[in-house]
Coordinates of C-alpha atoms in Angstrom, one line a residue:
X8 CA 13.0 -15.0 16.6
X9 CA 15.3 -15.9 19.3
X10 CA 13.7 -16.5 22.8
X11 CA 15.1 -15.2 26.2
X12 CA 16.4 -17.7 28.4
X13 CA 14.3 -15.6 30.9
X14 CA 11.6 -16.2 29.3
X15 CA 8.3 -17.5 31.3
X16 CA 10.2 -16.9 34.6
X17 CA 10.5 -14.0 37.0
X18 CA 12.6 -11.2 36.6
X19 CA 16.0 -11.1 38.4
X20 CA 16.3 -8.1 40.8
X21 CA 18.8 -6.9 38.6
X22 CA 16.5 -5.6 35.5
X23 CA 13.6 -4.3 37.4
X24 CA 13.2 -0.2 36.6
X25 CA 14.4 1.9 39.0
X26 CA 11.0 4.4 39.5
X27 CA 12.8 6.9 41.5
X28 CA 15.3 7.1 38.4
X29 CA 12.1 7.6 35.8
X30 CA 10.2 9.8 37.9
X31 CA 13.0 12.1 38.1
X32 CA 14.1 12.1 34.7
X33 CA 10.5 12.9 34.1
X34 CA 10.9 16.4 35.5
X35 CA 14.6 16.8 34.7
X36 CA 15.0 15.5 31.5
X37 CA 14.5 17.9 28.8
X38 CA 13.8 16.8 25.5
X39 CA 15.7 17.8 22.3
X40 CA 13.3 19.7 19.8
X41 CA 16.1 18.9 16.8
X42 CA 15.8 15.2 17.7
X43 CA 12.8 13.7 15.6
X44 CA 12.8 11.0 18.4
X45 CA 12.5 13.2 21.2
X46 CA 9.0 15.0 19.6
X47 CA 5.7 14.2 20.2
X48 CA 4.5 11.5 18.1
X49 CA 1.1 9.8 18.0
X50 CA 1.4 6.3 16.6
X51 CA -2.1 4.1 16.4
X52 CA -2.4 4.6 20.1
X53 CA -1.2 7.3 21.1
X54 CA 2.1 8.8 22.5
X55 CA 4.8 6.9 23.4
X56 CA 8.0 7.1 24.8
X57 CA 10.4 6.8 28.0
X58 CA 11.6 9.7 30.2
X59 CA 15.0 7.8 30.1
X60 CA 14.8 8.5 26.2
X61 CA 13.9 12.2 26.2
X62 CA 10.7 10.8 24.6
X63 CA 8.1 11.2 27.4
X64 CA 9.1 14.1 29.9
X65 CA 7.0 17.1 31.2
X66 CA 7.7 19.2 28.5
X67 CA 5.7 16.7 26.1
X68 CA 3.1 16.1 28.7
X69 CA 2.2 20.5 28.7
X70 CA 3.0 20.5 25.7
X71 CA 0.1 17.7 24.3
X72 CA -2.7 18.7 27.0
X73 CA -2.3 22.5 25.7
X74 CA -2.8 20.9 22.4
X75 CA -5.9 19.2 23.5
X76 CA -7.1 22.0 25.0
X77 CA -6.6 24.4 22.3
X78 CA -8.1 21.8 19.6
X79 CA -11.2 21.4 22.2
X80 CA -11.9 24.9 22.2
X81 CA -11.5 25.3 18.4
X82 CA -13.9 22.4 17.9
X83 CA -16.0 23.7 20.4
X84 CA -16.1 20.6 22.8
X85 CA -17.6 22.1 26.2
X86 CA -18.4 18.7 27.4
X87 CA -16.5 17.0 30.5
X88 CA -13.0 15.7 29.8
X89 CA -13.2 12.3 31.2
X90 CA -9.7 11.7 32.4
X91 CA -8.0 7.9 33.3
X92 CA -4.5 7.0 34.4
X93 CA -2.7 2.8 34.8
X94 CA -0.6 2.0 37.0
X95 CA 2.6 2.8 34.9
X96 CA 5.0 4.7 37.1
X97 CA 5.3 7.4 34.7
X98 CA 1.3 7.7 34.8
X99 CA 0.9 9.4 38.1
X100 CA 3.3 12.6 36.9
X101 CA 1.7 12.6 33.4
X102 CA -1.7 12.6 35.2
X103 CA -0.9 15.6 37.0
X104 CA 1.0 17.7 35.1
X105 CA -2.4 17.2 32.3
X106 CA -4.7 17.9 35.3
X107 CA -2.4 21.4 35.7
X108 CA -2.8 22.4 32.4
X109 CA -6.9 21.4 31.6
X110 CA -7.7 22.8 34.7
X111 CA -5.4 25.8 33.9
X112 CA -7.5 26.3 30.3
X113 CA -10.7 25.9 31.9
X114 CA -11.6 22.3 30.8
X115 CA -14.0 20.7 32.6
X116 CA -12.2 17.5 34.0
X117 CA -13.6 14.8 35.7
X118 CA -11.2 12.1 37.6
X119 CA -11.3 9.0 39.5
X120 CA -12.1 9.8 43.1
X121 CA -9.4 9.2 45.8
X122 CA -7.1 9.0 42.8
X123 CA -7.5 5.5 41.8
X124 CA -6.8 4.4 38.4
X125 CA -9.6 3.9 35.4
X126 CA -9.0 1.5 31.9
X127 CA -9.0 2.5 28.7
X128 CA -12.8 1.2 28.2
X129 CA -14.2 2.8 31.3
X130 CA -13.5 5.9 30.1
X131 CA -14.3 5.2 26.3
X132 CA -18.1 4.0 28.1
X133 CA -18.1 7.0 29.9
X134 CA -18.2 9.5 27.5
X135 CA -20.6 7.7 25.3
X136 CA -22.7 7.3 28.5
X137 CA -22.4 11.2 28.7
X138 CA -22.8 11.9 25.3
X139 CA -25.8 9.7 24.6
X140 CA -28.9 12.2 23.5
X141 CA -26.8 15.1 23.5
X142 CA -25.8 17.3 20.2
X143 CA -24.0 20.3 22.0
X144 CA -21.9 19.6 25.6
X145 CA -20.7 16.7 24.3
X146 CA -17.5 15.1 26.4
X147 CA -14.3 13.3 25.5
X148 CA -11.8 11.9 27.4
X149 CA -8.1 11.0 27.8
X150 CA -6.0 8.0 28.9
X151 CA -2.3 8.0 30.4
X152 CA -1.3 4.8 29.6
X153 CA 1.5 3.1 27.4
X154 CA -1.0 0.0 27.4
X155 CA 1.1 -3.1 27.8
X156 CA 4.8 -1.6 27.0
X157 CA 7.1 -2.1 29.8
X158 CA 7.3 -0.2 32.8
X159 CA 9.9 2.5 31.8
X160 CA 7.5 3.7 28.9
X161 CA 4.9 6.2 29.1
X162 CA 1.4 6.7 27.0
X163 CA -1.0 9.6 26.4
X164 CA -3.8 8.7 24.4
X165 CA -7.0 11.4 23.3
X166 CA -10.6 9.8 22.8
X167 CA -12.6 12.5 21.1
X168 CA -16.5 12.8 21.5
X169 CA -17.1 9.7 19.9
X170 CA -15.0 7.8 22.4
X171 CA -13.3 5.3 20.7
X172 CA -9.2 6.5 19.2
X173 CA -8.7 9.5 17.9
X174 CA -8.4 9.5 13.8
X175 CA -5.6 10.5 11.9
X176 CA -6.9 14.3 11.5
X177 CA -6.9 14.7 15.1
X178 CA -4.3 13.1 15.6
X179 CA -1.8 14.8 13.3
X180 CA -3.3 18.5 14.4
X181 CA -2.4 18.2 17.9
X182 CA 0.8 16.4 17.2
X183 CA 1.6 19.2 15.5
X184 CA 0.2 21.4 17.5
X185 CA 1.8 20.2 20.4
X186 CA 5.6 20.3 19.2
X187 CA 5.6 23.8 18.0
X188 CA 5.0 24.5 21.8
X189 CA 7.8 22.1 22.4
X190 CA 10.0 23.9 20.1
X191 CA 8.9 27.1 21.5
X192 CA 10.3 26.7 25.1
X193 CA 7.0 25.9 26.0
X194 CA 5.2 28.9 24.6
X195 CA 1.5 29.4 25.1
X196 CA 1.0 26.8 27.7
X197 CA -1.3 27.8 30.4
X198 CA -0.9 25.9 34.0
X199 CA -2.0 25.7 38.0
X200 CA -0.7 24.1 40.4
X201 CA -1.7 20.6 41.2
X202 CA -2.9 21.7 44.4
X203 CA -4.9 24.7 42.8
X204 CA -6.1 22.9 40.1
X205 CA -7.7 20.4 42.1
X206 CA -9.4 23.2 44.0
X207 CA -10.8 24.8 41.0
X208 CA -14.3 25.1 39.8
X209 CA -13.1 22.9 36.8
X210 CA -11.6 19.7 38.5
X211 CA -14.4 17.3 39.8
X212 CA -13.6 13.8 40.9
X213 CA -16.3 10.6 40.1
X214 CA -16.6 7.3 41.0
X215 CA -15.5 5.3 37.5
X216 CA -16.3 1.9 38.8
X217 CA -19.9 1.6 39.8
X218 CA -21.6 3.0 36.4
X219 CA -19.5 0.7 35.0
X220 CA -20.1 -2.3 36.8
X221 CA -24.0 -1.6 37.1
X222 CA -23.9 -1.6 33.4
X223 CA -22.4 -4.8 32.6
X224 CA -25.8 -6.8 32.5
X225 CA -26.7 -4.5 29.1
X226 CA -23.8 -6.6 27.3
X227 CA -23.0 -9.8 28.6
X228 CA -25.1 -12.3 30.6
X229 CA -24.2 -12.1 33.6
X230 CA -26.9 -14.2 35.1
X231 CA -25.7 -17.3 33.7
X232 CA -22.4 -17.1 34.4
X233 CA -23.6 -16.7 38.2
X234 CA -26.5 -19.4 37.6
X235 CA -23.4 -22.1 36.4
X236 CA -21.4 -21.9 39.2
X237 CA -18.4 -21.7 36.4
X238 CA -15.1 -20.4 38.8
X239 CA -13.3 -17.8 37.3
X240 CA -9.3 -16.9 38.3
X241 CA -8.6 -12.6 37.3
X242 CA -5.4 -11.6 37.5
X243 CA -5.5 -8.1 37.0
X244 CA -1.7 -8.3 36.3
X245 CA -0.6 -4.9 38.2
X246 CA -3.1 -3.2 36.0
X247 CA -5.4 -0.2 35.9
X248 CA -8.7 -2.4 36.5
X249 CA -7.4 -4.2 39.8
X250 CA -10.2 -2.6 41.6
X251 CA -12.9 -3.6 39.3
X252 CA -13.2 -7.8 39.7
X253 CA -14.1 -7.9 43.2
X254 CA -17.2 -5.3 42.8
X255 CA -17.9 -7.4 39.5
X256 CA -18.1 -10.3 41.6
X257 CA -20.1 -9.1 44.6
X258 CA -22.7 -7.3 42.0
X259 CA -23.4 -10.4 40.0
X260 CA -22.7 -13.2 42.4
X261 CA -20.0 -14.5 41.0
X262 CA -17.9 -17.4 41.7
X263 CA -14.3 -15.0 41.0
X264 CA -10.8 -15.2 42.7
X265 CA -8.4 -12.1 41.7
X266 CA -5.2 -14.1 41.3
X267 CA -3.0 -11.2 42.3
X268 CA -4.1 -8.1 43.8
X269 CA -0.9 -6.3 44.1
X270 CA 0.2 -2.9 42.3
X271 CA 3.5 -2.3 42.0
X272 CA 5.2 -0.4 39.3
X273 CA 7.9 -2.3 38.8
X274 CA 6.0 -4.8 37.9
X275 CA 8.4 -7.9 39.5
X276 CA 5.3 -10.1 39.3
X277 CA 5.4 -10.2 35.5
X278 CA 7.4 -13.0 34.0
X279 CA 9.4 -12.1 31.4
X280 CA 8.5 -11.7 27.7
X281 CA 10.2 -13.8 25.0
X282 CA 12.3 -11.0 24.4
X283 CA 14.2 -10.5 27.8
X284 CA 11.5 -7.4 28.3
X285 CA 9.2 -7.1 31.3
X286 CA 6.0 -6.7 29.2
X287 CA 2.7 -6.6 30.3
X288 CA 1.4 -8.6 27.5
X289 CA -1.6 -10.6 28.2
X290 CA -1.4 -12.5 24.6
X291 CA 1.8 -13.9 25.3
X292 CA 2.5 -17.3 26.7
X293 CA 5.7 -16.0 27.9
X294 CA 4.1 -13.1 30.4
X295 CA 1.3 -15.0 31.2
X296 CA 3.3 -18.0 32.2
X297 CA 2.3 -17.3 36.1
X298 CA -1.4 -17.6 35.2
X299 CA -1.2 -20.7 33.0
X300 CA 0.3 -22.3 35.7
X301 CA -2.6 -21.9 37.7
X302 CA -4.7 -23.1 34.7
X303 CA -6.3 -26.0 36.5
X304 CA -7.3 -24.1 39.4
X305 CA -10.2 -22.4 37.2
X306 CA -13.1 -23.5 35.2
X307 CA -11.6 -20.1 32.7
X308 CA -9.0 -18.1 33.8
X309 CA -7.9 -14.8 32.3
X310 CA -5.7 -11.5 32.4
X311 CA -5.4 -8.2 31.1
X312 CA -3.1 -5.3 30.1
X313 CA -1.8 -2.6 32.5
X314 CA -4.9 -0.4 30.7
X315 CA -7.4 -3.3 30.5
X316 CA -8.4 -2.8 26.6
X317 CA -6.7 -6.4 25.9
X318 CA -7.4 -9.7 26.9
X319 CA -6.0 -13.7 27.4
X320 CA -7.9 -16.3 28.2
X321 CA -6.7 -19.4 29.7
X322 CA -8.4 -22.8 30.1
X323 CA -7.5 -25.7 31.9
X324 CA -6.7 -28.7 29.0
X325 CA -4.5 -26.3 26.7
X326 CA -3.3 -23.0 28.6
X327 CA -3.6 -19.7 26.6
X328 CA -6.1 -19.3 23.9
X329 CA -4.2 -17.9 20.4
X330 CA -6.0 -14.4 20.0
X331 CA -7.1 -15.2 16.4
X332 CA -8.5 -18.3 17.7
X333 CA -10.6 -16.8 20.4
X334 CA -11.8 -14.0 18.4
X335 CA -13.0 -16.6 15.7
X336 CA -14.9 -18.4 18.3
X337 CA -16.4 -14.8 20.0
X338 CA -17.5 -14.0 16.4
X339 CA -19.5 -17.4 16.1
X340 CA -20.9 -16.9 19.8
X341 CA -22.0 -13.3 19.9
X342 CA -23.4 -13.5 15.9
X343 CA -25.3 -16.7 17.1
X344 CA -26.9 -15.4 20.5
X345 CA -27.2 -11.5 19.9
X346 CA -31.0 -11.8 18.5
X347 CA -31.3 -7.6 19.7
X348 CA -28.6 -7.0 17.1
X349 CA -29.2 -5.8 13.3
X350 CA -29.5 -8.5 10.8
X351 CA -26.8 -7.0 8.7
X352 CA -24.3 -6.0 11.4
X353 CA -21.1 -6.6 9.9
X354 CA -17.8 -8.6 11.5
X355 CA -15.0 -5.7 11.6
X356 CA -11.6 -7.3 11.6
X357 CA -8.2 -5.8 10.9
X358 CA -6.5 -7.1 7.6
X359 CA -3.2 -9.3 9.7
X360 CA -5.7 -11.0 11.4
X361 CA -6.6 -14.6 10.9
X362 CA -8.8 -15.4 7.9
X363 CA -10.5 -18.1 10.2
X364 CA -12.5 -15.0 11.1
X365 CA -13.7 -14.2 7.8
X366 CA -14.9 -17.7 7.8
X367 CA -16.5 -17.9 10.5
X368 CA -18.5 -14.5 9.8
X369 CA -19.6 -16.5 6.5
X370 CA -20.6 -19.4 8.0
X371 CA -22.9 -17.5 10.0
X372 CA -24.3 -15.3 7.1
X373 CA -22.5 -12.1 8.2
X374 CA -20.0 -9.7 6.1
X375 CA -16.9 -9.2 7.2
X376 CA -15.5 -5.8 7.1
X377 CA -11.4 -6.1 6.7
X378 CA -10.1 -2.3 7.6
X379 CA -6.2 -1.1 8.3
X380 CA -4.5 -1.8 11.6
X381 CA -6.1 0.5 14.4
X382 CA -9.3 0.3 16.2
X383 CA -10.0 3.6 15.0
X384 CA -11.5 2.1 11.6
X385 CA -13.9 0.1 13.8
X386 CA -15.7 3.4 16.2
X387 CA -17.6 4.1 13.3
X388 CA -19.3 0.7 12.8
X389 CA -19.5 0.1 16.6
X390 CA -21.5 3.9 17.1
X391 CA -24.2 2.9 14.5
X392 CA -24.7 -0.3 14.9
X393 CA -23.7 -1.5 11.1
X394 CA -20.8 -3.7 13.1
X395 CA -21.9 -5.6 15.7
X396 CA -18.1 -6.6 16.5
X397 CA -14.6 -5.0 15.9
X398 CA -11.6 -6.8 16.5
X399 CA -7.6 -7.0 16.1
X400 CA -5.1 -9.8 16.0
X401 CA -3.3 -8.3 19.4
X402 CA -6.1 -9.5 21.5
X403 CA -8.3 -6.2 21.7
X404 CA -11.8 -5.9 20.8
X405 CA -15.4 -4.5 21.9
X406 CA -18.9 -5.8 20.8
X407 CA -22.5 -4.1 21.1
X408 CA -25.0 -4.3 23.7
X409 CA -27.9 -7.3 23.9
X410 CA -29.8 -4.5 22.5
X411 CA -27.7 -3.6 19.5
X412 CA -26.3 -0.2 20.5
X413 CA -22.8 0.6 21.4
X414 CA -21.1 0.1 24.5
X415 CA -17.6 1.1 24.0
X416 CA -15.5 2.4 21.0
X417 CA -12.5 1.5 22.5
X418 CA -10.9 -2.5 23.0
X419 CA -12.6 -3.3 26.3
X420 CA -10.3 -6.6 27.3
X421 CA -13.1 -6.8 30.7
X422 CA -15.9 -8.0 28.6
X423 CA -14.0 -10.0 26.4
X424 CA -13.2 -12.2 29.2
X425 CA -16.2 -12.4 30.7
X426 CA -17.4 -13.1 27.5
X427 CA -15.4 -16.6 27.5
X428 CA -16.5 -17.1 31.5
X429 CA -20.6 -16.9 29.2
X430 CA -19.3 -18.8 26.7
X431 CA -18.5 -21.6 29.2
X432 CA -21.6 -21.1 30.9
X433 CA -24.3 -21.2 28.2
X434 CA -23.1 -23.7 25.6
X435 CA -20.8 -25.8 28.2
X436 CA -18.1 -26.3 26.7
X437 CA -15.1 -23.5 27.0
X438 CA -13.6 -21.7 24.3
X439 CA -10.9 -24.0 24.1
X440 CA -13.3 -26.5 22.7
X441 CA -15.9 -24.0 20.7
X442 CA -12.8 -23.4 18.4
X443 CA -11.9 -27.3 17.7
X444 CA -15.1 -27.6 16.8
X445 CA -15.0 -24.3 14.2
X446 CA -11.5 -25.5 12.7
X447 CA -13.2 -28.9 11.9
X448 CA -15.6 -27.2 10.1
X449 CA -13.6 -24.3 8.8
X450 CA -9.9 -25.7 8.3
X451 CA -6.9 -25.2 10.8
X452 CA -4.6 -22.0 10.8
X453 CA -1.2 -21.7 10.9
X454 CA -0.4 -18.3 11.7
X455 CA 2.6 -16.2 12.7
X456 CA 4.5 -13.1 12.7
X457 CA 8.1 -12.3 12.3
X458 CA 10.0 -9.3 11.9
X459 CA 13.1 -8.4 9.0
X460 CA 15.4 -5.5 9.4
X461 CA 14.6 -2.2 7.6
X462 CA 15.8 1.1 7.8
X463 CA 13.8 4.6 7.6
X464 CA 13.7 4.4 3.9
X465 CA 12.7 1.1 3.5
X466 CA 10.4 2.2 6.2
X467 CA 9.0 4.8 4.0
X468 CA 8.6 3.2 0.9
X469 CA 6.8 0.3 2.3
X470 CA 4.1 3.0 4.1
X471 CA 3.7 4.3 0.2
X472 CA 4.0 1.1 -1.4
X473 CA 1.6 0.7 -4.8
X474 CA 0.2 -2.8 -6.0
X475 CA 2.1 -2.9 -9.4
X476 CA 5.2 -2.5 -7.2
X477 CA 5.2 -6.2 -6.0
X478 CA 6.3 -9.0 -9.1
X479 CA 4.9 -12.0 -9.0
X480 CA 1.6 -13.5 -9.1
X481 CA 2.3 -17.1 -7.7
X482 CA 2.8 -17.8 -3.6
X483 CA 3.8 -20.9 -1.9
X484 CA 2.4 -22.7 -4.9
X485 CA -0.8 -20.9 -5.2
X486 CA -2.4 -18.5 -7.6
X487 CA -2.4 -14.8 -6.3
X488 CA -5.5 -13.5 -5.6
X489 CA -5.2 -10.1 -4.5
X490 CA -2.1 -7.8 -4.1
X491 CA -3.5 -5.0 -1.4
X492 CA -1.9 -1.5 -0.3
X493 CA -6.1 -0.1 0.7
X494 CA -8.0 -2.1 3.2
X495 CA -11.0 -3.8 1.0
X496 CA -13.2 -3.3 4.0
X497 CA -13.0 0.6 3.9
X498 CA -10.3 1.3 1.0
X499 CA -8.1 3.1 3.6
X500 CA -4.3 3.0 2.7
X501 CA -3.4 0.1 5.1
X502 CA 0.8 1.6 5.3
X503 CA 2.2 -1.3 4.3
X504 CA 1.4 -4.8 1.3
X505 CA -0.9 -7.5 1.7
X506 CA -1.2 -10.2 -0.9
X507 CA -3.6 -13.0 -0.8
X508 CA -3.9 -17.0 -2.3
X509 CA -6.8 -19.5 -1.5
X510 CA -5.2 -20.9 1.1
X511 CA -2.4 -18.2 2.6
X512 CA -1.8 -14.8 2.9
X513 CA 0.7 -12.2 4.1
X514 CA 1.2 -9.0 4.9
X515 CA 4.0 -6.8 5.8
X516 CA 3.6 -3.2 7.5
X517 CA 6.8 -0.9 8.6
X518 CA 7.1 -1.3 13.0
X519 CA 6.5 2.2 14.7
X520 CA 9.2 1.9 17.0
X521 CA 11.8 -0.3 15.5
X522 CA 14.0 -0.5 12.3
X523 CA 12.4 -3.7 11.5
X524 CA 9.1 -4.4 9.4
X525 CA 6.9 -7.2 10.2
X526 CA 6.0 -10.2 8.3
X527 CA 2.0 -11.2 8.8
X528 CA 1.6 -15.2 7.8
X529 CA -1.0 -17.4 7.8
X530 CA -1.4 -20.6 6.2
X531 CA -5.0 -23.4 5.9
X532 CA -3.1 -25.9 4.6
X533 CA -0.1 -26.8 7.1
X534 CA 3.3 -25.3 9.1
X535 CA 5.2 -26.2 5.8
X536 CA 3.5 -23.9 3.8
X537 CA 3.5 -20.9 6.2
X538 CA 7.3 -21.2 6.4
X539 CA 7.4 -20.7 2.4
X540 CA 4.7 -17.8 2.3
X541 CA 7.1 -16.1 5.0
X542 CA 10.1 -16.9 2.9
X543 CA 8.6 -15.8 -0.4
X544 CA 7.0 -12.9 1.5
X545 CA 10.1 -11.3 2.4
X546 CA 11.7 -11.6 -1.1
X547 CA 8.7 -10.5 -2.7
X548 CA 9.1 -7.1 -0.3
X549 CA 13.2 -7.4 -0.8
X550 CA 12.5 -7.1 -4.7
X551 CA 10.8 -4.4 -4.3
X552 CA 13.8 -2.6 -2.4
X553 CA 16.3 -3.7 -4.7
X554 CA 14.3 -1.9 -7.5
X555 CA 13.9 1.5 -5.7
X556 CA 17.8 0.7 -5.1
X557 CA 17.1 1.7 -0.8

């Protein structure tokens, strides 16, 4: 992986997107229906794409919200449609052009009032806030957000009624759905104006932020954090929830500074990622190398994505907190001083991340349930109560209530850092420190991820990949203990190989967006050995291409 020199600084004037450029490719640029790239595609969160690419344009925009509209109707969702947008420049025209076409269909929508923006888990609370005690008029809800990409990409993401991701069924209907409209000329899509829309007896506008924020005492003690005095720095980092921190504060008495308050979709207050990219990345050291800085301003420090469903924590004696780390030390807090949860609620985990978690959910008599990559896998688990915690490498997760019911299906990146600010406060010591004293106990991980070139068939057979494909049954040294293409925790096909030792693992998946598949590691033992379960783990997945001769 070869690092930017721009790395951890400020971007030069020079790279930062032109938003008159993208907002007018938006409505000019029409995408080509013959070009696989240039269709709507929903990935693990959604679609994607850039208006500069032909990949997210109006065309794509009418064409998914039909969808949507159509698959509510046929599934006969009568409920509100509870609809967010970030602060992405190519939001604000998605937003509206949706708002056209629900209103259009007759969809009850329901938007921020004075058109502010709303995260990801505000509006995955929301509709389970609406839907709670109801069997018929139940909502759902849709997000316009490429979550942390960078600022020339778009996002469109549907939360059915049970408000977390929407699964692969759904998924794949209105994908399909929506490009046969695309490839149509736009066929069957019914519209308003913005203007008329927002004048019809379908559009209603809500406040987002105080049902939200009057809520927060169900989850997270808020009380002690006030009763510490622990000082908190937010940087909402140009982000969908900049509003949010200051009525957070002034509810609950806390003692909170937003770092940076300013909105601006270029996003020239982001340092760079390690690739060169403007990312708004709230697990990397390289983007959130303006808030480590401050690191000794704070007792806890933190950020969030553009749409507020990921987190990084930073403390004063080491910077930012490894994801895997933190979510091994939430696991031991929450499973240790959630007494209104069930005695069996699972730990949900995805299968790349760290295997510290699994220990940690043994050490404090809890299963851990290991499903594919996707927070979809976990909305099930988080709705009944059977998993008191869902998690994924990338820094996203959501938890239950005190009380053991849900609170969000979706990541929710505003409780998990409040979560370390409670942390701090009731056991005083920060996370920092809570997972030294884990890895003492539990061994130290070495973990990492890299990527190795592949092409579209590569791609493919990797996705399709069986267990008696892969030869071998050492790794680094150690007996094999598992070779997985189904995640143990659910037996859902996880796209991709993971194969387990004692002491290591890997596990390699196909990227979504890049002719590249990436490399999972993790090693208990030292750095050393992760380097040769990465080395053997790509020609254990090369032999397997140079056997299907791709």
């Amino acid at each position: 992986m070869t690092i930017s020199p721009l790395a951890g600084h400020r971007p030069p004037h020079t790279m930062l997107a032109s938003i008159p450029g993208l907002v007018s490719a938006y409505y000019t640029e029409q995408p080509d229906p013959d070009n696989p790239l240039q269709l709507v595609s929903f990935g693990t969160s959604g679609h994607r794409g850039s208006s500069l690419k032909g990949s997210f344009n109006e065309a794509h925009i009418l064409a998914v919200s039909q969808a949507i509209a159509e698959y509510r109707a046929g599934k006969g969702i009568t409920g509100p449609l509870f609809v967010g947008k970030d602060t992405h420049a190519l939001s604000e025209p998605a937003f509206r052009t949706a708002v056209e076409v629900f209103a259009a269909n007759g969809v009850e929508t329901v938007v921020q009032e004075g058109g502010g923006y709303t995260p990801t888990p505000v509006i995955s609370h929301a509709i389970l806030e609406w839907n709670r005690g109801r069997t018929s008029g139940l909502g759902d809800g849709v997000v316009i957000t490429p979550s942390h990409n960078p600022p020339e990409d778009g996002g469109f993401k549907y939360n059915p009624p049970s408000g977390g991701p929407a699964d692969p069924e759904i998924t794949d209907a209105v994908q399909a759905r929506a490009n046969e409209i695309l490839k149509s000329g736009g066929k069957g899509i019914r519209r308003l104006s913005f203007s008329s829309a927002l004048k019809s007896d379908s559009v209603r506008t809500m406040d987002f932020v105080a049902p939200y924020v009057n809520d927060l005492g169900s989850i997270l003690d808020l009380q002690a954090i006030a009763r510490s005095g622990v000082s908190i720095g937010a940087d909402p980092m140009g982000g969908s929830g900049v509003a949010y921190w200051d009525v957070i504060a002034s509810r609950y008495g806390l003692k909170l500074e937003v770092v940076n308050p300013a909105v601006d979709p270029t996003f020239s207050f982001m340092s760079v990622d390690w690739d060169g990219k403007i990312r708004m990345d709230c697990s990397s050291p390289y983007a959130m190398a303006g808030l480590v800085q401050l690191k000794d301003r704070y007792d806890i420090a933190f950020g969030n994505d553009t749409d507020f469903d990921r987190h990084g924590i930073v403390v004063p004696d080491r910077g930012l907190l490894a994801p895997n780390g933190y979510l091994a030390v939430a696991v031991e807090y929450l499973f240790t001083h959630r007494p209104g949860w069930k005695q069996d609620a699972a730990v949900g985990k995805t299968l790349v991340s760290s295997s510290l978690i699994d220990r940690v959910a043994r050490s404090v008599g809890r299963k851990c349930v290991e499903v594919p990559v996707g927070f979809k896998w976990f909305v099930e688990g988080l709705l009944d109560g059977s998993m008191g915690f869902g998690g994924e490498e990338s820094a996203g997760a959501s938890f239950l209530r005190k009380d053991g019911t849900a609170w969000s299906t979706d990541k929710d990146g505003i409780i998990l850092t409040l979560l370390a600010a409670e942390i701090l406060a009731v056991m005083g010591e920060h996370p920092g420190i809570r997972y030294d004293r884990i890895t003492a106990r539990l061994g130290v991980p070495c973990y990492a991820r890299i990527d190795a070139a592949a092409g579209p068939e590569r791609k493919k057979l990797l996705r399709k990949l069986t267990p008696d494909a892969v030869e071998g049954d050492i790794l680094a040294g150690e007996p094999i203990l598992a070779k997985l293409t189904a995640a143990p925790g659910n037996g859902a096909p996880i796209g991709g190989l993971k194969v387990t030792a004692e002491n290591g693992w890997f596990a390699a998946r196909p990227s979504g967006t890049e002719d590249v598949y990436k490399i999972y590691a993790e090693s208990f033992i030292d750095e050393d050995h992760l380097r040769r379960i990465q080395e053997e783990a790509r020609e254990m997945v090369d032999g397997v291409f140079a056997r299907a001769g791709v």
